Amino acid sequence: MGCRITQPKNGNSGKKTMAMGKFRAALLAIGTMLLLNACASSHMRDAPEPVAATKPSENAATLVLMRPSFFGGAIQSSVYDITTGNSEFVGIVSAGKKIAYEAPAGKRRLMVVGESADFMDADFAADQIYYARVVPRLGMWKARFSLEPVPASSSELESDLKSCTWVENTPASHDWARANIQSVDAKKAEYLDEWEKGTDKPFIAQDTGRKAHP
């Protein structure tokens, strides 16, 4: 016997399907929001776009650090400026978050810490905005992270920026950084020498940024 296809007698079935689709979309949106809140560091706080993200101070540049990937979202990535040899706290970059770091023009070295430490060099020009991703990768026990330069000309930059929301430091984040400085410096000592011996080290060149807004 052949199969017989029957059409619904009215549009109720279609309406129910559409309603279920909207309901599932709403649940997904709520779940995403809860995930974002769960992954966010309690030491940082949400913030409006900082002035430095579009206009750094005189003789300075801004580095926007963003983490669009949600892989390893339960693990926080802390970033430091180690140019002077000291580990100067920049901030904690959670999944789906971004921060603006204003630094003097010239050569800088950044470090990101998770299970291990990884590094990135930069040469900033004054009055420029630069971008880098905090990229999670598999570790032995938890996520490790790397810093990946993103040229201002990248076709992926705008979507990465839009997928992240701004956060800023708080007294709690600075307290956390002070409490964990020994562990951070131990990881820097363990991984920096090996990184310096590498040949394909990430680097932000002066001409890869975006001119600040007038």
mmCIF file of C-alpha atoms in Angstrom:
data_model
loop_
_atom_site.group_PDB
_atom_site.id
_atom_site.type_symbol
_atom_site.label_atom_id
_atom_site.label_comp_id
_atom_site.label_asym_id
_atom_site.label_seq_id
_atom_site.Cartn_x
_atom_site.Cartn_y
_atom_site.Cartn_z
ATOM 1 C CA MET A 1 0.000 0.000 0.000
ATOM 2 C CA GLY A 2 1.335 3.435 -0.930
ATOM 3 C CA CYS A 3 1.831 6.241 1.522
ATOM 4 C CA ARG A 4 -0.812 8.920 1.639
ATOM 5 C CA ILE A 5 0.187 12.432 2.570
ATOM 6 C CA THR A 6 -2.531 14.429 4.206
ATOM 7 C CA GLN A 7 -2.537 18.185 4.631
ATOM 8 C CA PRO A 8 -3.615 19.742 7.944
ATOM 9 C CA LYS A 9 -7.189 20.925 7.893
ATOM 10 C CA ASN A 10 -6.201 24.289 9.322
ATOM 11 C CA GLY A 11 -3.127 26.345 10.215
ATOM 12 C CA ASN A 12 -3.005 25.365 13.867
ATOM 13 C CA SER A 13 -0.175 22.899 13.334
ATOM 14 C CA GLY A 14 1.952 25.539 11.631
ATOM 15 C CA LYS A 15 1.232 28.062 14.357
ATOM 16 C CA LYS A 16 2.190 25.532 17.045
ATOM 17 C CA THR A 17 5.473 24.807 15.232
ATOM 18 C CA MET A 18 6.267 28.509 15.028
ATOM 19 C CA ALA A 19 5.420 28.984 18.703
ATOM 20 C CA MET A 20 7.672 26.095 19.700
ATOM 21 C CA GLY A 21 10.471 27.554 17.606
ATOM 22 C CA LYS A 22 10.154 30.915 19.334
ATOM 23 C CA PHE A 23 10.039 29.204 22.729
ATOM 24 C CA ARG A 24 13.228 27.254 21.999
ATOM 25 C CA ALA A 25 14.953 30.418 20.751
ATOM 26 C CA ALA A 26 13.982 32.205 23.959
ATOM 27 C CA LEU A 27 15.338 29.330 26.060
ATOM 28 C CA LEU A 28 18.586 29.405 24.077
ATOM 29 C CA ALA A 29 18.927 33.140 24.633
ATOM 30 C CA ILE A 30 18.308 32.749 28.368
ATOM 31 C CA GLY A 31 20.752 29.855 28.552
ATOM 32 C CA THR A 32 23.418 31.886 26.743
ATOM 33 C CA MET A 33 22.911 34.798 29.124
ATOM 34 C CA LEU A 34 23.220 32.504 32.145
ATOM 35 C CA LEU A 35 26.343 30.938 30.663
ATOM 36 C CA LEU A 36 27.898 34.347 30.139
ATOM 37 C CA ASN A 37 27.173 35.346 33.718
ATOM 38 C CA ALA A 38 28.507 32.035 35.036
ATOM 39 C CA CYS A 39 31.736 32.376 33.033
ATOM 40 C CA ALA A 40 32.366 36.018 33.941
ATOM 41 C CA SER A 41 34.899 36.814 36.621
ATOM 42 C CA SER A 42 33.308 38.062 39.813
ATOM 43 C CA HIS A 43 36.313 40.347 40.270
ATOM 44 C CA MET A 44 35.632 42.414 37.147
ATOM 45 C CA ARG A 45 32.532 44.502 36.479
ATOM 46 C CA ASP A 46 30.536 45.376 33.379
ATOM 47 C CA ALA A 47 31.352 48.792 31.963
ATOM 48 C CA PRO A 48 30.428 51.138 29.113
ATOM 49 C CA GLU A 49 32.897 51.494 26.268
ATOM 50 C CA PRO A 50 35.940 53.234 27.765
ATOM 51 C CA VAL A 51 37.298 56.421 26.238
ATOM 52 C CA ALA A 52 40.641 54.690 25.661
ATOM 53 C CA ALA A 53 38.949 52.229 23.278
ATOM 54 C CA THR A 54 38.604 55.004 20.713
ATOM 55 C CA LYS A 55 40.993 57.727 21.916
ATOM 56 C CA PRO A 56 44.084 56.948 24.014
ATOM 57 C CA SER A 57 45.897 59.604 26.002
ATOM 58 C CA GLU A 58 48.701 61.673 24.496
ATOM 59 C CA ASN A 59 51.770 59.615 23.490
ATOM 60 C CA ALA A 60 49.888 56.414 24.298
ATOM 61 C CA ALA A 61 48.166 53.579 22.454
ATOM 62 C CA THR A 62 45.317 51.278 23.418
ATOM 63 C CA LEU A 63 45.263 47.500 23.180
ATOM 64 C CA VAL A 64 41.794 45.948 23.143
ATOM 65 C CA LEU A 65 41.954 42.393 24.480
ATOM 66 C CA MET A 66 38.920 40.266 23.626
ATOM 67 C CA ARG A 67 37.921 36.659 24.212
ATOM 68 C CA PRO A 68 35.148 35.733 21.753
ATOM 69 C CA SER A 69 35.570 31.964 22.161
ATOM 70 C CA PHE A 70 33.592 30.199 24.905
ATOM 71 C CA PHE A 71 35.865 27.139 24.922
ATOM 72 C CA GLY A 72 37.254 26.749 28.442
ATOM 73 C CA GLY A 73 34.742 29.331 29.608
ATOM 74 C CA ALA A 74 34.883 28.268 33.248
ATOM 75 C CA ILE A 75 38.596 29.156 33.401
ATOM 76 C CA GLN A 76 39.638 32.787 33.718
ATOM 77 C CA SER A 77 42.547 34.283 31.780
ATOM 78 C CA SER A 78 44.538 37.030 33.464
ATOM 79 C CA VAL A 79 46.727 39.384 31.439
ATOM 80 C CA TYR A 80 49.891 41.229 32.507
ATOM 81 C CA ASP A 81 52.320 43.745 31.044
ATOM 82 C CA ILE A 82 55.807 42.410 31.777
ATOM 83 C CA THR A 83 57.785 44.985 29.761
ATOM 84 C CA THR A 84 59.706 46.241 32.805
ATOM 85 C CA GLY A 85 60.356 42.759 34.166
ATOM 86 C CA ASN A 86 57.618 43.141 36.758
ATOM 87 C CA SER A 87 54.208 41.518 36.234
ATOM 88 C CA GLU A 88 51.927 44.542 35.999
ATOM 89 C CA PHE A 89 48.282 43.490 36.161
ATOM 90 C CA VAL A 90 46.150 44.439 33.118
ATOM 91 C CA GLY A 91 42.924 42.601 33.899
ATOM 92 C CA ILE A 92 40.951 39.352 33.794
ATOM 93 C CA VAL A 93 39.455 38.514 30.410
ATOM 94 C CA SER A 94 36.536 36.093 30.713
ATOM 95 C CA ALA A 95 34.778 34.340 27.840
ATOM 96 C CA GLY A 96 32.652 36.838 25.915
ATOM 97 C CA LYS A 97 34.401 39.867 27.482
ATOM 98 C CA LYS A 98 36.837 42.560 26.342
ATOM 99 C CA ILE A 99 39.006 45.129 28.092
ATOM 100 C CA ALA A 100 40.919 48.201 26.941
ATOM 101 C CA TYR A 101 44.532 48.565 28.080
ATOM 102 C CA GLU A 102 46.193 51.932 27.567
ATOM 103 C CA ALA A 103 49.989 51.813 27.391
ATOM 104 C CA PRO A 104 52.838 54.174 26.462
ATOM 105 C CA ALA A 105 53.845 54.103 22.813
ATOM 106 C CA GLY A 106 56.806 51.855 22.070
ATOM 107 C CA LYS A 107 57.758 48.238 22.591
ATOM 108 C CA ARG A 108 55.761 46.180 25.094
ATOM 109 C CA ARG A 109 55.567 42.550 26.186
ATOM 110 C CA LEU A 110 52.259 41.049 27.334
ATOM 111 C CA MET A 111 51.632 37.795 29.195
ATOM 112 C CA VAL A 112 48.443 35.749 29.575
ATOM 113 C CA VAL A 113 48.106 33.251 32.415
ATOM 114 C CA GLY A 114 45.868 30.203 32.805
ATOM 115 C CA GLU A 115 47.219 26.740 33.533
ATOM 116 C CA SER A 116 50.449 28.006 31.952
ATOM 117 C CA ALA A 117 51.790 31.343 30.728
ATOM 118 C CA ASP A 118 52.144 32.579 27.153
ATOM 119 C CA PHE A 119 53.438 35.825 25.705
ATOM 120 C CA MET A 120 53.128 38.405 22.915
ATOM 121 C CA ASP A 121 55.366 41.297 21.890
ATOM 122 C CA ALA A 122 54.110 44.590 20.496
ATOM 123 C CA ASP A 123 55.443 47.864 19.142
ATOM 124 C CA PHE A 124 52.757 50.491 19.676
ATOM 125 C CA ALA A 125 52.530 53.793 17.823
ATOM 126 C CA ALA A 126 50.969 56.731 19.616
ATOM 127 C CA ASP A 127 47.308 57.506 18.947
ATOM 128 C CA GLN A 128 46.564 54.023 17.612
ATOM 129 C CA ILE A 129 44.121 51.297 18.687
ATOM 130 C CA TYR A 130 45.367 47.700 18.514
ATOM 131 C CA TYR A 131 43.533 44.410 18.957
ATOM 132 C CA ALA A 132 44.346 40.916 20.191
ATOM 133 C CA ARG A 133 42.358 37.797 21.021
ATOM 134 C CA VAL A 134 42.780 35.755 24.163
ATOM 135 C CA VAL A 135 42.657 32.282 22.631
ATOM 136 C CA PRO A 136 41.909 29.224 24.827
ATOM 137 C CA ARG A 137 43.529 25.882 24.074
ATOM 138 C CA LEU A 138 43.640 22.460 25.699
ATOM 139 C CA GLY A 139 45.775 22.074 28.784
ATOM 140 C CA MET A 140 46.641 19.091 30.940
ATOM 141 C CA TRP A 141 44.175 19.908 33.731
ATOM 142 C CA LYS A 142 42.443 23.092 32.612
ATOM 143 C CA ALA A 143 42.522 25.595 29.756
ATOM 144 C CA ARG A 144 45.698 27.295 28.625
ATOM 145 C CA PHE A 145 45.668 30.573 26.730
ATOM 146 C CA SER A 146 47.586 32.396 24.018
ATOM 147 C CA LEU A 147 47.521 35.981 22.756
ATOM 148 C CA GLU A 148 46.754 36.371 19.054
ATOM 149 C CA PRO A 149 47.212 39.721 17.271
ATOM 150 C CA VAL A 150 44.236 40.820 15.175
ATOM 151 C CA PRO A 151 45.039 43.477 12.537
ATOM 152 C CA ALA A 152 42.548 46.323 12.299
ATOM 153 C CA SER A 153 42.059 45.273 8.654
ATOM 154 C CA SER A 154 40.865 41.771 9.630
ATOM 155 C CA SER A 155 37.443 40.816 8.271
ATOM 156 C CA GLU A 156 36.708 39.041 11.580
ATOM 157 C CA LEU A 157 37.469 41.981 13.856
ATOM 158 C CA GLU A 158 34.025 43.595 13.988
ATOM 159 C CA SER A 159 32.197 40.326 14.668
ATOM 160 C CA ASP A 160 34.691 39.475 17.419
ATOM 161 C CA LEU A 161 34.214 42.882 19.025
ATOM 162 C CA LYS A 162 30.423 42.652 18.834
ATOM 163 C CA SER A 163 30.421 39.202 20.449
ATOM 164 C CA CYS A 164 32.143 40.576 23.566
ATOM 165 C CA THR A 165 31.009 43.073 26.202
ATOM 166 C CA TRP A 166 33.188 45.572 28.054
ATOM 167 C CA VAL A 167 34.476 44.972 31.572
ATOM 168 C CA GLU A 168 36.815 46.940 33.808
ATOM 169 C CA ASN A 169 38.938 46.341 36.887
ATOM 170 C CA THR A 170 37.665 46.761 40.428
ATOM 171 C CA PRO A 171 39.361 46.853 43.836
ATOM 172 C CA ALA A 172 38.536 43.127 44.039
ATOM 173 C CA SER A 173 40.408 42.355 40.809
ATOM 174 C CA HIS A 174 43.487 44.228 42.024
ATOM 175 C CA ASP A 175 43.263 42.418 45.371
ATOM 176 C CA TRP A 176 43.102 39.108 43.492
ATOM 177 C CA ALA A 177 46.157 40.069 41.427
ATOM 178 C CA ARG A 178 48.176 40.946 44.523
ATOM 179 C CA ALA A 179 47.150 37.709 46.260
ATOM 180 C CA ASN A 180 48.210 35.582 43.255
ATOM 181 C CA ILE A 181 51.384 37.380 42.176
ATOM 182 C CA GLN A 182 53.717 34.611 43.409
ATOM 183 C CA SER A 183 51.917 31.995 41.322
ATOM 184 C CA VAL A 184 51.885 34.314 38.295
ATOM 185 C CA ASP A 185 55.601 35.060 38.572
ATOM 186 C CA ALA A 186 56.367 31.352 38.972
ATOM 187 C CA LYS A 187 54.573 30.613 35.700
ATOM 188 C CA LYS A 188 56.363 33.484 33.979
ATOM 189 C CA ALA A 189 59.714 32.093 35.109
ATOM 190 C CA GLU A 190 58.761 28.588 33.981
ATOM 191 C CA TYR A 191 57.527 29.430 30.484
ATOM 192 C CA LEU A 192 59.244 32.636 29.327
ATOM 193 C CA ASP A 193 62.663 31.168 28.477
ATOM 194 C CA GLU A 194 61.104 28.448 26.329
ATOM 195 C CA TRP A 195 58.878 31.008 24.568
ATOM 196 C CA GLU A 196 61.840 33.259 23.781
ATOM 197 C CA LYS A 197 63.581 30.349 22.034
ATOM 198 C CA GLY A 198 60.632 29.941 19.651
ATOM 199 C CA THR A 199 60.635 31.207 16.083
ATOM 200 C CA ASP A 200 56.971 32.006 15.451
ATOM 201 C CA LYS A 201 56.188 34.401 18.286
ATOM 202 C CA PRO A 202 53.075 36.608 18.085
ATOM 203 C CA PHE A 203 53.856 40.267 17.450
ATOM 204 C CA ILE A 204 51.773 43.420 16.984
ATOM 205 C CA ALA A 205 53.481 45.748 14.497
ATOM 206 C CA GLN A 206 52.980 49.506 14.567
ATOM 207 C CA ASP A 207 51.131 49.583 11.242
ATOM 208 C CA THR A 208 48.502 46.966 12.183
ATOM 209 C CA GLY A 209 46.397 49.269 14.350
ATOM 210 C CA ARG A 210 43.579 51.714 13.713
ATOM 211 C CA LYS A 211 43.896 55.484 13.921
ATOM 212 C CA ALA A 212 42.172 56.827 17.004
ATOM 213 C CA HIS A 213 39.068 58.978 16.604
ATOM 214 C CA PRO A 214 39.841 62.716 16.485
#
